[in-house]
């Protein structure tokens, strides 16, 4: 039963990923695109964790942790750039 | 694995996936940036937390030992989501991103 619900969850998170890709493509302003990237990385963490449970492997967590850290740094850097025109002042 | 435990894990993982989907649906459907900011930063973060909780429970049950390294991701995600949202909102305010009429302004415009 867990396997079936994990597969359904994988499908739902994939649909969420496609939706955030749509916003990344269409987003009328730059902050919209940053927000879409932010959503994209959070969804990817969920996807990786579900895949890790489904494949019964602990290898995916390092990737998920790395994406979490780098995604946050990317969001902050892009927002800072829009806010100040410079990242490190 | 006991049946009740499996039931709890299934419910949690489905709840997490549905919350993630709702967050992305908000990102696509809502009319302006300030509304769109709500979906991903609240619903999606909570969904990610639920999925990570499933991972903690599953691997703890499997190894018979408490598995803690997923907590690290959860903690990091929950700390950084508001910071990122705040910075994105500030950037949008700075750029004077277009908003619909019913998005209010606390400065009273």
Coordinates of N, CA, C and O in Angstrom, one line a residue:
Chain A
X1 N 0.8 -1.2 0.0 CA 0.0 0.0 0.0 C 0.9 1.3 0.0 O 0.6 2.2 -0.7
X2 N 1.9 1.2 0.8 CA 2.8 2.4 0.8 C 3.4 2.6 -0.5 O 3.6 3.8 -1.0
X3 N 3.7 1.5 -1.3 CA 4.3 1.7 -2.6 C 3.4 2.4 -3.5 O 3.8 3.3 -4.3
X4 N 2.1 2.0 -3.5 CA 1.1 2.7 -4.4 C 1.0 4.1 -4.1 O 1.0 5.0 -4.9
X5 N 0.9 4.5 -2.7 CA 0.7 5.9 -2.4 C 2.0 6.7 -2.7 O 1.9 7.8 -3.1
X6 N 3.1 6.0 -2.6 CA 4.4 6.7 -2.9 C 4.4 7.1 -4.4 O 4.8 8.2 -4.8
X7 N 3.9 6.1 -5.2 CA 3.9 6.4 -6.7 C 2.9 7.5 -7.0 O 3.1 8.3 -7.9
X8 N 1.7 7.5 -6.4 CA 0.7 8.6 -6.6 C 1.3 9.9 -6.2 O 1.2 10.9 -6.9
X9 N 2.0 9.9 -5.0 CA 2.6 11.2 -4.6 C 3.7 11.6 -5.6 O 3.8 12.8 -5.9
X10 N 4.4 10.7 -6.1 CA 5.4 11.0 -7.2 C 4.8 11.7 -8.4 O 5.3 12.7 -8.9
X11 N 3.6 11.2 -8.8 CA 2.9 11.8 -9.9 C 2.4 13.2 -9.5 O 2.6 14.1 -10.4
X12 N 1.8 13.4 -8.3 CA 1.3 14.7 -7.9 C 2.5 15.7 -7.9 O 2.3 16.8 -8.4
X13 N 3.6 15.3 -7.3 CA 4.7 16.2 -7.2 C 5.3 16.6 -8.6 O 5.7 17.7 -8.9
X14 N 5.2 15.6 -9.5 CA 5.7 15.9 -10.9 C 4.7 16.9 -11.6 O 5.2 17.8 -12.3
X15 N 3.4 16.8 -11.3 CA 2.5 17.8 -11.9 C 2.8 19.1 -11.3 O 2.8 20.1 -12.0
X16 N 3.1 19.2 -10.0 CA 3.5 20.5 -9.4 C 4.7 21.0 -10.0 O 4.8 22.3 -10.3
X17 N 5.7 20.2 -10.4 CA 6.9 20.6 -11.0 C 6.6 21.2 -12.4 O 7.2 22.3 -12.7
X18 N 5.7 20.6 -13.1 CA 5.4 21.1 -14.5 C 4.7 22.5 -14.3 O 5.0 23.4 -15.1
X19 N 3.8 22.6 -13.3 CA 3.2 23.9 -13.0 C 4.2 25.0 -12.8 O 4.1 26.1 -13.3
X20 N 5.2 24.7 -11.9 CA 6.2 25.7 -11.6 C 7.0 26.0 -12.9 O 7.5 27.2 -13.1
X21 N 7.2 25.0 -13.7 CA 7.9 25.3 -15.0 C 7.1 26.3 -15.9 O 7.7 27.1 -16.5
X22 N 5.8 26.1 -15.8 CA 5.0 27.0 -16.6 C 5.1 28.4 -16.1 O 5.3 29.4 -16.9
X23 N 5.2 28.6 -14.8 CA 5.3 30.0 -14.3 C 6.7 30.5 -14.6 O 6.9 31.7 -14.8
X24 N 7.7 29.6 -14.6 CA 9.1 30.1 -15.0 C 9.1 30.5 -16.4 O 9.8 31.5 -16.8
X25 N 8.3 29.9 -17.3 CA 8.3 30.3 -18.7 C 7.5 31.5 -18.9 O 7.9 32.4 -19.6
X26 N 6.3 31.6 -18.2 CA 5.3 32.7 -18.5 C 5.5 33.9 -17.7 O 5.2 35.0 -18.2
X27 N 6.0 33.7 -16.5 CA 6.0 34.8 -15.4 C 6.2 36.1 -16.0 O 7.3 36.4 -16.5
X28 N 5.3 37.1 -15.8 CA 5.5 38.4 -16.4 C 6.6 39.2 -15.9 O 7.2 39.9 -16.6
X29 N 7.0 39.0 -14.6 CA 8.0 39.9 -14.0 C 9.2 39.0 -13.5 O 9.0 37.8 -13.4
X30 N 10.3 39.7 -13.2 CA 11.5 38.9 -12.7 C 11.2 38.3 -11.4 O 11.6 37.1 -11.2
X31 N 10.6 38.9 -10.4 CA 10.3 38.2 -9.1 C 9.5 37.0 -9.3 O 9.7 36.0 -8.6
X32 N 8.6 37.0 -10.3 CA 7.8 35.8 -10.6 C 8.7 34.6 -10.9 O 8.5 33.5 -10.5
X33 N 9.7 34.9 -11.7 CA 10.6 33.8 -12.2 C 11.4 33.3 -11.0 O 11.7 32.1 -10.9
X34 N 11.9 34.3 -10.1 CA 12.6 33.8 -8.9 C 11.7 32.9 -8.1 O 12.2 31.9 -7.6
X35 N 10.5 33.3 -7.9 CA 9.5 32.5 -7.1 C 9.3 31.2 -7.7 O 9.3 30.2 -7.0
X36 N 9.3 31.1 -9.1 CA 9.1 29.8 -9.7 C 10.3 28.9 -9.5 O 10.2 27.7 -9.3
X37 N 11.5 29.5 -9.5 CA 12.7 28.7 -9.3 C 12.7 28.2 -7.8 O 13.1 27.1 -7.6
X38 N 12.3 29.1 -6.9 CA 12.2 28.7 -5.5 C 11.3 27.5 -5.3 O 11.6 26.5 -4.7
X39 N 10.1 27.6 -5.9 CA 9.1 26.5 -5.9 C 9.7 25.2 -6.5 O 9.5 24.1 -6.0
X40 N 10.4 25.4 -7.6 CA 11.0 24.3 -8.3 C 11.9 23.5 -7.4 O 11.9 22.3 -7.4
X41 N 12.8 24.2 -6.7 CA 13.7 23.5 -5.9 C 13.1 22.8 -4.7 O 13.5 21.7 -4.3
X42 N 12.1 23.4 -4.1 CA 11.4 22.8 -3.0 C 10.7 21.5 -3.5 O 10.7 20.4 -2.9
X43 N 10.0 21.6 -4.7 CA 9.4 20.4 -5.3 C 10.4 19.3 -5.6 O 10.1 18.2 -5.4
X44 N 11.6 19.8 -6.0 CA 12.6 18.8 -6.4 C 13.0 18.0 -5.1 O 13.3 16.8 -5.2
X45 N 13.1 18.7 -4.0 CA 13.5 18.0 -2.7 C 12.5 17.0 -2.4 O 12.8 15.8 -2.1
X46 N 11.2 17.4 -2.5 CA 10.1 16.4 -2.3 C 10.2 15.2 -3.2 O 10.1 14.0 -2.7
X47 N 10.5 15.5 -4.5 CA 10.6 14.4 -5.5 C 11.7 13.4 -5.1 O 11.6 12.2 -5.2
X48 N 12.9 14.0 -4.8 CA 14.0 13.2 -4.5 C 13.8 12.4 -3.2 O 14.2 11.2 -3.2
X49 N 13.2 12.9 -2.2 CA 12.9 12.2 -1.0 C 12.0 11.0 -1.2 O 12.2 9.9 -0.7
X50 N 10.9 11.3 -2.0 CA 10.0 10.2 -2.3 C 10.7 9.1 -3.1 O 10.5 7.9 -2.9
X51 N 11.5 9.5 -4.1 CA 12.2 8.5 -4.9 C 13.2 7.7 -4.0 O 13.3 6.5 -4.1
X52 N 13.8 8.4 -3.0 CA 14.7 7.7 -2.0 C 13.9 6.7 -1.2 O 14.5 5.6 -1.0
X53 N 12.7 7.0 -0.8 CA 11.9 6.0 0.0 C 11.5 4.8 -1.0 O 11.6 3.6 -0.6
X54 N 11.1 5.2 -2.2 CA 10.6 4.2 -3.1 C 11.7 3.2 -3.5 O 11.5 2.0 -3.6
X55 N 12.9 3.7 -3.7 CA 14.0 2.9 -4.2 C 14.8 2.3 -3.0 O 15.8 1.6 -3.1
X56 N 14.3 2.7 -1.7 CA 15.0 2.2 -0.5 C 16.4 2.5 -0.4 O 17.3 1.7 -0.1
X57 N 16.8 3.7 -0.8 CA 18.2 4.1 -0.8 C 18.4 5.4 0.0 O 17.6 6.3 -0.1
X58 N 19.5 5.5 0.8 CA 19.7 6.7 1.6 C 20.6 7.7 0.8 O 21.0 8.7 1.3
X59 N 20.9 7.4 -0.4 CA 21.9 8.2 -1.2 C 21.3 9.5 -1.6 O 22.0 10.5 -1.9
X60 N 19.9 9.6 -1.7 CA 19.3 10.8 -2.3 C 19.3 12.0 -1.3 O 19.1 13.1 -1.7
X61 N 19.5 11.7 0.0 CA 19.4 12.8 1.0 C 20.5 13.8 0.8 O 20.3 15.0 1.0
X62 N 21.7 13.3 0.5 CA 22.8 14.3 0.3 C 22.5 15.2 -0.9 O 22.7 16.4 -0.8
X63 N 21.9 14.6 -2.0 CA 21.5 15.5 -3.1 C 20.5 16.5 -2.7 O 20.5 17.6 -3.0
X64 N 19.5 16.0 -1.9 CA 18.4 16.9 -1.5 C 18.9 18.0 -0.6 O 18.5 19.1 -0.7
X65 N 19.8 17.6 0.3 CA 20.4 18.7 1.2 C 21.2 19.7 0.4 O 21.1 20.9 0.6
X66 N 21.9 19.2 -0.6 CA 22.7 20.1 -1.4 C 21.8 21.1 -2.2 O 22.0 22.3 -2.3
X67 N 20.7 20.5 -2.7 CA 19.7 21.4 -3.5 C 19.1 22.4 -2.5 O 18.9 23.5 -2.9
X68 N 18.8 22.0 -1.3 CA 18.2 22.9 -0.3 C 19.1 24.1 -0.1 O 18.7 25.2 -0.1
X69 N 20.4 23.8 0.2 CA 21.3 24.9 0.5 C 21.5 25.8 -0.7 O 21.4 27.0 -0.6
X70 N 21.8 25.1 -1.9 CA 22.1 25.9 -3.1 C 20.9 26.7 -3.6 O 21.0 27.8 -4.1
X71 N 19.7 26.1 -3.4 CA 18.5 26.8 -3.8 C 18.3 28.1 -3.0 O 18.0 29.1 -3.6
X72 N 18.5 28.0 -1.7 CA 18.3 29.2 -0.9 C 19.4 30.2 -1.3 O 19.0 31.4 -1.4
X73 N 20.6 29.8 -1.5 CA 21.6 30.8 -1.8 C 21.3 31.5 -3.2 O 21.4 32.7 -3.3
X74 N 20.7 30.7 -4.1 CA 20.3 31.2 -5.4 C 19.2 32.2 -5.3 O 19.3 33.3 -5.9
X75 N 18.2 31.9 -4.5 CA 17.1 32.8 -4.3 C 17.5 34.1 -3.7 O 17.2 35.2 -4.1
X76 N 18.4 34.0 -2.6 CA 18.9 35.2 -2.0 C 19.7 36.1 -3.0 O 19.6 37.3 -3.0
X77 N 20.6 35.4 -3.7 CA 21.5 36.1 -4.7 C 20.6 36.8 -5.7 O 20.9 38.0 -6.0
X78 N 19.6 36.1 -6.3 CA 18.8 36.8 -7.4 C 18.0 37.9 -6.8 O 17.9 39.0 -7.4
X79 N 17.4 37.7 -5.6 CA 16.6 38.8 -5.0 C 17.5 40.0 -4.7 O 17.1 41.2 -4.9
X80 N 18.7 39.8 -4.1 CA 19.6 40.8 -3.8 C 20.0 41.6 -5.1 O 20.1 42.8 -5.1
X81 N 20.2 40.9 -6.2 CA 20.5 41.5 -7.4 C 19.4 42.4 -7.9 O 19.7 43.6 -8.3
X82 N 18.2 42.0 -7.8 CA 17.1 42.9 -8.2 C 16.9 44.1 -7.3 O 16.6 45.2 -7.7
X83 N 17.2 43.8 -6.0 CA 17.0 44.9 -5.0 C 18.1 45.9 -5.1 O 17.8 47.1 -5.0
X84 N 19.3 45.5 -5.3 CA 20.4 46.5 -5.2 C 21.2 46.7 -6.5 O 22.0 47.6 -6.6
X85 N 21.0 45.8 -7.5 CA 21.8 45.9 -8.7 C 23.2 45.3 -8.5 O 24.1 45.4 -9.3
X86 N 23.4 44.6 -7.3 CA 24.7 44.1 -7.0 C 24.5 43.0 -5.9 O 23.5 43.1 -5.2
X87 N 25.3 42.0 -5.9 CA 25.1 40.9 -4.9 C 25.9 41.1 -3.7 O 25.4 41.1 -2.5
X88 N 27.2 41.4 -3.8 CA 28.1 41.6 -2.7 C 28.4 43.1 -2.7 O 28.9 43.6 -3.7
X89 N 28.1 43.8 -1.6 CA 28.4 45.2 -1.6 C 29.7 45.5 -0.8 O 30.0 44.9 0.1
Chain B
X1 N 6.4 -4.5 8.3 CA 5.9 -3.3 8.8 C 4.5 -3.4 9.2 O 3.7 -3.9 8.5
X2 N 4.1 -2.9 10.4 CA 2.7 -3.0 10.9 C 1.8 -2.2 10.0 O 2.2 -1.2 9.4
X3 N 0.5 -2.7 9.9 CA -0.4 -2.1 8.9 C -0.7 -0.7 9.3 O -0.8 0.2 8.4
X4 N -0.9 -0.4 10.6 CA -1.3 0.9 11.1 C -0.2 1.9 10.7 O -0.5 3.0 10.2
X5 N 1.0 1.5 10.9 CA 2.1 2.4 10.6 C 2.2 2.7 9.1 O 2.4 3.9 8.7
X6 N 2.0 1.7 8.3 CA 2.0 1.9 6.9 C 0.8 2.9 6.4 O 1.0 3.7 5.6
X7 N -0.3 2.7 7.1 CA -1.5 3.6 6.8 C -1.1 5.0 7.1 O -1.4 5.9 6.3
X8 N -0.5 5.2 8.3 CA -0.1 6.6 8.7 C 0.9 7.2 7.7 O 0.8 8.3 7.2
X9 N 1.9 6.4 7.3 CA 2.9 6.8 6.3 C 2.2 7.2 5.0 O 2.6 8.2 4.4
X10 N 1.3 6.3 4.5 CA 0.6 6.6 3.2 C -0.2 7.9 3.3 O -0.1 8.7 2.4
X11 N -0.9 8.1 4.4 CA -1.7 9.3 4.5 C -0.8 10.5 4.5 O -1.1 11.5 3.9
X12 N 0.3 10.4 5.3 CA 1.2 11.6 5.4 C 1.9 11.9 4.0 O 2.0 13.1 3.6
X13 N 2.3 10.9 3.3 CA 2.9 11.2 2.0 C 2.0 11.7 1.0 O 2.3 12.7 0.2
X14 N 0.7 11.3 1.0 CA -0.3 11.8 0.1 C -0.6 13.2 0.5 O -0.8 14.1 -0.4
X15 N -0.7 13.5 1.8 CA -1.0 14.9 2.3 C 0.1 15.8 1.8 O -0.2 16.9 1.3
X16 N 1.3 15.4 2.0 CA 2.5 16.2 1.5 C 2.4 16.5 0.1 O 2.6 17.6 -0.4
X17 N 2.1 15.5 -0.7 CA 2.1 15.6 -2.2 C 1.0 16.6 -2.6 O 1.1 17.4 -3.5
X18 N -0.2 16.4 -1.9 CA -1.3 17.3 -2.3 C -1.1 18.7 -1.9 O -1.4 19.7 -2.6
X19 N -0.4 18.9 -0.7 CA 0.0 20.3 -0.3 C 0.9 20.9 -1.3 O 0.8 22.1 -1.7
X20 N 1.9 20.1 -1.8 CA 2.9 20.6 -2.8 C 2.1 21.0 -4.0 O 2.4 22.1 -4.6
X21 N 1.2 20.2 -4.4 CA 0.4 20.5 -5.7 C -0.4 21.8 -5.5 O -0.5 22.6 -6.4
X22 N -1.0 21.9 -4.3 CA -1.8 23.1 -4.0 C -1.0 24.4 -4.1 O -1.3 25.4 -4.7
X23 N 0.3 24.3 -3.6 CA 1.2 25.4 -3.6 C 1.5 25.8 -5.1 O 1.4 27.0 -5.4
X24 N 1.8 24.8 -5.9 CA 2.1 25.1 -7.3 C 0.9 25.6 -8.1 O 1.0 26.4 -9.0
X25 N -0.3 25.1 -7.7 CA -1.5 25.5 -8.3 C -1.8 27.0 -8.1 O -2.1 27.8 -9.0
X26 N -1.5 27.4 -6.8 CA -1.6 28.8 -6.4 C -0.6 29.6 -7.3 O -0.9 30.7 -7.7
X27 N 0.6 29.1 -7.5 CA 1.6 29.8 -8.3 C 1.1 30.0 -9.7 O 1.4 31.1 -10.3
X28 N 0.3 29.1 -10.2 CA -0.1 29.2 -11.6 C -1.4 30.1 -11.7 O -1.5 30.9 -12.6
X29 N -2.3 29.9 -10.7 CA -3.6 30.5 -10.9 C -3.8 31.9 -10.4 O -4.6 32.7 -11.0
X30 N -3.1 32.3 -9.3 CA -3.4 33.5 -8.7 C -3.0 34.7 -9.5 O -2.1 34.7 -10.3
X31 N -3.8 35.9 -9.4 CA -3.6 37.0 -10.4 C -2.4 37.8 -10.3 O -1.9 38.3 -11.4
X32 N -1.8 38.1 -9.1 CA -0.6 38.9 -9.2 C 0.5 38.4 -8.2 O 0.3 37.5 -7.5
X33 N 1.7 39.0 -8.3 CA 2.8 38.4 -7.7 C 2.6 38.3 -6.2 O 3.0 37.3 -5.6
X34 N 2.1 39.3 -5.5 CA 1.9 39.3 -4.1 C 1.0 38.2 -3.6 O 1.2 37.7 -2.5
X35 N 0.0 37.9 -4.4 CA -0.8 36.7 -4.1 C -0.1 35.4 -4.3 O -0.2 34.5 -3.6
X36 N 0.6 35.4 -5.5 CA 1.3 34.2 -5.8 C 2.4 33.8 -4.8 O 2.7 32.6 -4.7
X37 N 2.9 34.8 -4.1 CA 4.0 34.5 -3.1 C 3.4 33.6 -2.0 O 4.2 32.9 -1.4
X38 N 2.1 33.6 -1.7 CA 1.6 32.9 -0.6 C 1.7 31.4 -0.9 O 2.0 30.6 0.0
X39 N 1.3 30.9 -2.1 CA 1.2 29.5 -2.4 C 2.5 28.7 -2.1 O 2.5 27.9 -1.2
X40 N 3.5 29.0 -2.9 CA 4.8 28.3 -2.7 C 5.4 28.4 -1.3 O 6.0 27.4 -0.8
X41 N 5.3 29.6 -0.7 CA 6.1 29.8 0.5 C 5.4 29.2 1.7 O 6.1 28.9 2.7
X42 N 4.1 28.9 1.7 CA 3.5 28.3 2.8 C 3.1 26.8 2.5 O 3.6 25.9 3.2
X43 N 2.2 26.7 1.5 CA 1.7 25.3 1.3 C 2.9 24.3 0.8 O 3.0 23.2 1.3
X44 N 3.7 24.8 -0.1 CA 4.7 23.9 -0.6 C 5.8 23.5 0.5 O 6.2 22.4 0.6
X45 N 6.1 24.5 1.4 CA 7.0 24.2 2.4 C 6.4 23.2 3.4 O 7.1 22.3 3.8
X46 N 5.2 23.4 3.7 CA 4.5 22.4 4.6 C 4.5 21.0 4.0 O 4.7 20.0 4.7
X47 N 4.2 21.0 2.7 CA 4.2 19.7 2.0 C 5.5 19.0 2.0 O 5.6 17.8 2.3
X48 N 6.6 19.8 1.8 CA 7.9 19.3 1.8 C 8.2 18.7 3.2 O 8.8 17.7 3.4
X49 N 7.8 19.5 4.3 CA 8.0 19.0 5.6 C 7.3 17.7 5.9 O 7.9 16.8 6.5
X50 N 6.0 17.5 5.4 CA 5.3 16.3 5.6 C 6.0 15.1 4.9 O 6.2 14.0 5.5
X51 N 6.5 15.3 3.7 CA 7.2 14.3 2.9 C 8.5 13.9 3.7 O 8.9 12.7 3.8
X52 N 9.2 14.9 4.2 CA 10.5 14.6 4.9 C 10.2 13.8 6.2 O 11.0 13.0 6.6
X53 N 9.0 14.2 6.9 CA 8.6 13.4 8.1 C 8.4 12.0 7.8 O 8.8 11.1 8.5
X54 N 7.8 11.7 6.6 CA 7.6 10.3 6.2 C 8.9 9.6 6.1 O 9.1 8.4 6.5
X55 N 9.9 10.3 5.5 CA 11.2 9.7 5.3 C 11.9 9.4 6.6 O 12.4 8.3 6.8
X56 N 11.7 10.3 7.6 CA 12.3 10.1 8.9 C 11.7 8.8 9.5 O 12.4 7.9 10.0
X57 N 10.3 8.8 9.5 CA 9.6 7.6 10.1 C 10.0 6.3 9.4 O 10.3 5.3 10.1
X58 N 10.0 6.3 8.1 CA 10.3 5.1 7.3 C 11.6 4.6 7.6 O 11.8 3.4 8.0
X59 N 12.6 5.4 7.6 CA 14.0 4.9 7.8 C 14.3 4.6 9.2 O 15.1 3.7 9.5
X60 N 13.6 5.3 10.2 CA 13.7 4.9 11.6 C 13.2 3.5 11.8 O 13.8 2.7 12.5
X61 N 12.0 3.3 11.2 CA 11.4 2.0 11.4 C 12.2 0.9 10.8 O 12.3 -0.2 11.3
X62 N 12.8 1.2 9.6 CA 13.5 0.2 8.9 C 14.8 -0.2 9.6 O 15.2 -1.4 9.7
X63 N 15.5 0.8 10.1 CA 16.8 0.5 10.7 C 16.7 0.2 12.2 O 17.7 -0.3 12.8
X64 N 15.6 0.5 12.8 CA 15.4 0.3 14.2 C 16.1 1.3 15.1 O 16.3 1.2 16.3
X65 N 16.6 2.4 14.4 CA 17.4 3.4 15.1 C 16.8 4.7 14.6 O 16.2 4.8 13.5
X66 N 16.9 5.8 15.4 CA 16.3 7.1 15.0 C 17.2 7.7 13.9 O 18.4 7.9 14.0
X67 N 16.5 7.9 12.7 CA 17.3 8.5 11.6 C 17.1 10.0 11.5 O 16.0 10.5 11.4
X68 N 18.2 10.7 11.7 CA 18.0 12.2 12.0 C 18.5 13.1 10.8 O 18.2 14.2 10.9
X69 N 19.1 12.5 9.8 CA 19.7 13.5 8.8 C 18.6 14.1 7.9 O 18.9 15.1 7.4
X70 N 17.4 13.6 7.9 CA 16.4 14.3 7.1 C 15.9 15.5 7.9 O 15.4 16.5 7.3
X71 N 16.0 15.4 9.3 CA 15.6 16.6 10.1 C 16.4 17.8 9.7 O 15.9 18.9 9.7
X72 N 17.6 17.6 9.3 CA 18.5 18.7 8.9 C 17.9 19.4 7.7 O 17.8 20.7 7.7
X73 N 17.4 18.7 6.7 CA 16.8 19.3 5.5 C 15.5 20.1 6.0 O 15.3 21.2 5.6
X74 N 14.7 19.4 6.8 CA 13.4 20.0 7.2 C 13.7 21.3 7.9 O 13.1 22.4 7.6
X75 N 14.6 21.3 8.9 CA 15.0 22.5 9.6 C 15.5 23.6 8.7 O 15.0 24.7 8.8
X76 N 16.4 23.2 7.8 CA 16.9 24.2 6.9 C 15.8 24.8 6.0 O 15.7 26.0 5.8
X77 N 14.9 24.0 5.5 CA 13.8 24.4 4.7 C 12.9 25.4 5.4 O 12.5 26.4 4.9
X78 N 12.6 25.0 6.7 CA 11.7 25.8 7.5 C 12.3 27.1 7.9 O 11.6 28.1 8.1
X79 N 13.6 27.2 8.1 CA 14.2 28.4 8.4 C 14.4 29.3 7.2 O 14.1 30.5 7.3
X80 N 14.7 28.8 6.1 CA 15.1 29.6 4.9 C 13.8 30.1 4.1 O 13.9 31.1 3.5
X81 N 12.7 29.4 4.2 CA 11.6 29.7 3.4 C 11.1 31.2 3.7 O 10.9 32.0 2.8
X82 N 10.9 31.6 5.0 CA 10.4 32.9 5.2 C 11.4 34.0 4.8 O 11.1 35.1 4.4
X83 N 12.7 33.7 5.0 CA 13.8 34.6 4.6 C 13.7 34.9 3.1 O 13.7 36.0 2.6
X84 N 13.6 33.8 2.3 CA 13.5 33.9 0.9 C 12.3 34.7 0.5 O 12.4 35.6 -0.4
X85 N 11.2 34.4 1.1 CA 9.9 35.1 0.8 C 10.0 36.6 1.0 O 9.6 37.4 0.2
X86 N 10.6 36.9 2.2 CA 10.8 38.3 2.5 C 11.6 39.0 1.5 O 11.3 40.1 1.0
X87 N 12.7 38.4 1.1 CA 13.6 39.0 0.1 C 12.9 39.2 -1.2 O 13.0 40.2 -1.9
X88 N 12.1 38.2 -1.7 CA 11.4 38.3 -2.9 C 10.4 39.4 -2.9 O 10.2 40.1 -3.9
X89 N 9.7 39.5 -1.8 CA 8.7 40.5 -1.6 C 9.3 41.9 -1.7 O 8.8 42.8 -2.3
X90 N 10.5 42.0 -1.0 CA 11.2 43.3 -1.1 C 11.6 43.7 -2.5 O 11.5 44.8 -2.9
X91 N 12.1 42.7 -3.2 CA 12.5 42.9 -4.6 C 11.3 43.3 -5.4 O 11.4 44.3 -6.2
X92 N 10.2 42.7 -5.2 CA 9.0 43.0 -6.0 C 8.5 44.4 -5.7 O 8.1 45.2 -6.6
X93 N 8.6 44.8 -4.4 CA 8.2 46.2 -4.0 C 9.1 47.2 -4.6 O 8.7 48.3 -5.1
X94 N 10.4 46.9 -4.6 CA 11.4 47.8 -5.1 C 11.2 48.0 -6.6 O 11.3 49.1 -7.1
X95 N 10.8 46.9 -7.4 CA 10.6 47.0 -8.8 C 9.2 47.5 -9.1 O 8.9 47.7 -10.3
X96 N 8.4 47.8 -8.1 CA 7.0 48.2 -8.3 C 6.2 47.2 -9.3 O 5.7 47.6 -10.3
X97 N 6.3 45.9 -8.9 CA 5.6 44.9 -9.7 C 4.1 45.2 -9.7 O 3.5 45.6 -8.7
X98 N 3.6 45.0 -10.9 CA 2.1 45.2 -11.1 C 1.3 44.4 -10.1 O 1.6 43.3 -9.9
X99 N 0.2 45.1 -9.6 CA -0.7 44.3 -8.7 C -2.1 44.6 -9.1 O -2.4 45.7 -9.7
X100 N -3.0 43.7 -8.8 CA -4.5 43.9 -9.1 C -5.0 44.8 -8.0 O -4.4 45.1 -7.0
X101 N -6.2 45.3 -8.3 CA -6.8 46.4 -7.4 C -7.0 45.9 -6.0 O -6.7 46.7 -5.0
X102 N -7.4 44.7 -5.8 CA -7.8 44.3 -4.4 C -6.6 43.8 -3.6 O -6.7 43.5 -2.4
X103 N -5.4 43.8 -4.2 CA -4.2 43.7 -3.3 C -3.9 45.0 -2.6 O -3.5 46.0 -3.3
X104 N -4.1 45.0 -1.3 CA -4.0 46.3 -0.6 C -2.5 46.7 -0.4 O -1.6 45.9 -0.6
X105 N -2.4 47.9 0.2 CA -1.1 48.4 0.5 C -1.2 48.9 1.9 O -2.0 49.7 2.2
X106 N -0.3 48.4 2.9 CA -0.5 48.8 4.2 C -0.1 50.3 4.4 O -0.4 50.9 5.4
X107 N 0.6 50.9 3.5 CA 0.9 52.3 3.6 C -0.3 53.2 3.2 O -0.3 54.4 3.3
X108 N -1.4 52.5 2.7 CA -2.7 53.2 2.4 C -2.6 54.1 1.2 O -2.7 55.3 1.3
X109 N -2.5 53.4 0.0 CA -2.5 54.2 -1.2 C -3.9 54.2 -1.8 O -4.6 53.2 -1.7

